[in-house]
Steps between C-alpha positions, in 0.01 A plus 500: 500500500243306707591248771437155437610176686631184338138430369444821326254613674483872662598562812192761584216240475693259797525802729157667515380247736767533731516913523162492579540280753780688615293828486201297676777405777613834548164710503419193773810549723581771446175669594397227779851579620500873492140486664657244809786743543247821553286258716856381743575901483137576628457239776870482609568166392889434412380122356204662269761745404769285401261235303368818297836621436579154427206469227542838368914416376329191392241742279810653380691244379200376278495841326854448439432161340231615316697812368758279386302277299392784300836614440504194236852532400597491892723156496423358881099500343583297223808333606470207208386697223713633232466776264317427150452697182169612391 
């Protein structure tokens, strides 16, 4: 069993693009995130604290996204797409 949508084609070649973006969006917020946090902890600022926890959930919620496109038979990733046959 592959997943296909209405077209045929495979679901897999539509979603590489995306879960690297979504990897390329949490490496980037996540890490510029975690690194503003450390900085607001290190100079006492509440505001540089709360924008790098802010950016690191945001880091986090891209992994999510990413790990659920590569869970292919995950339904809320491929929400139109319907099972096929080999």
């Amino acid at each position: 069993m592959k997943l296909a949508n209405k077209d045929g084609k495979c679901c897999n070649w539509r979603d590489k693009g995306a879960k690297g973006l979504y990897f390329l969006g949490a490496v980037l917020f996540g890490a510029l995130g975690f690194a503003a946090m450390i900085h607001g902890i290190i100079l006492q600022l509440n505001l540089g604290f709360t924008y790098g926890f802010v950016g690191y959930l945001i880091g986090l919620l891209f992994i999510g996204a990413a790990k659920c496109c590569k869970m292919r038979m995950h339904e809320s990733c491929c929400p139109d797409w319907h099972m096929m046959k080999d």
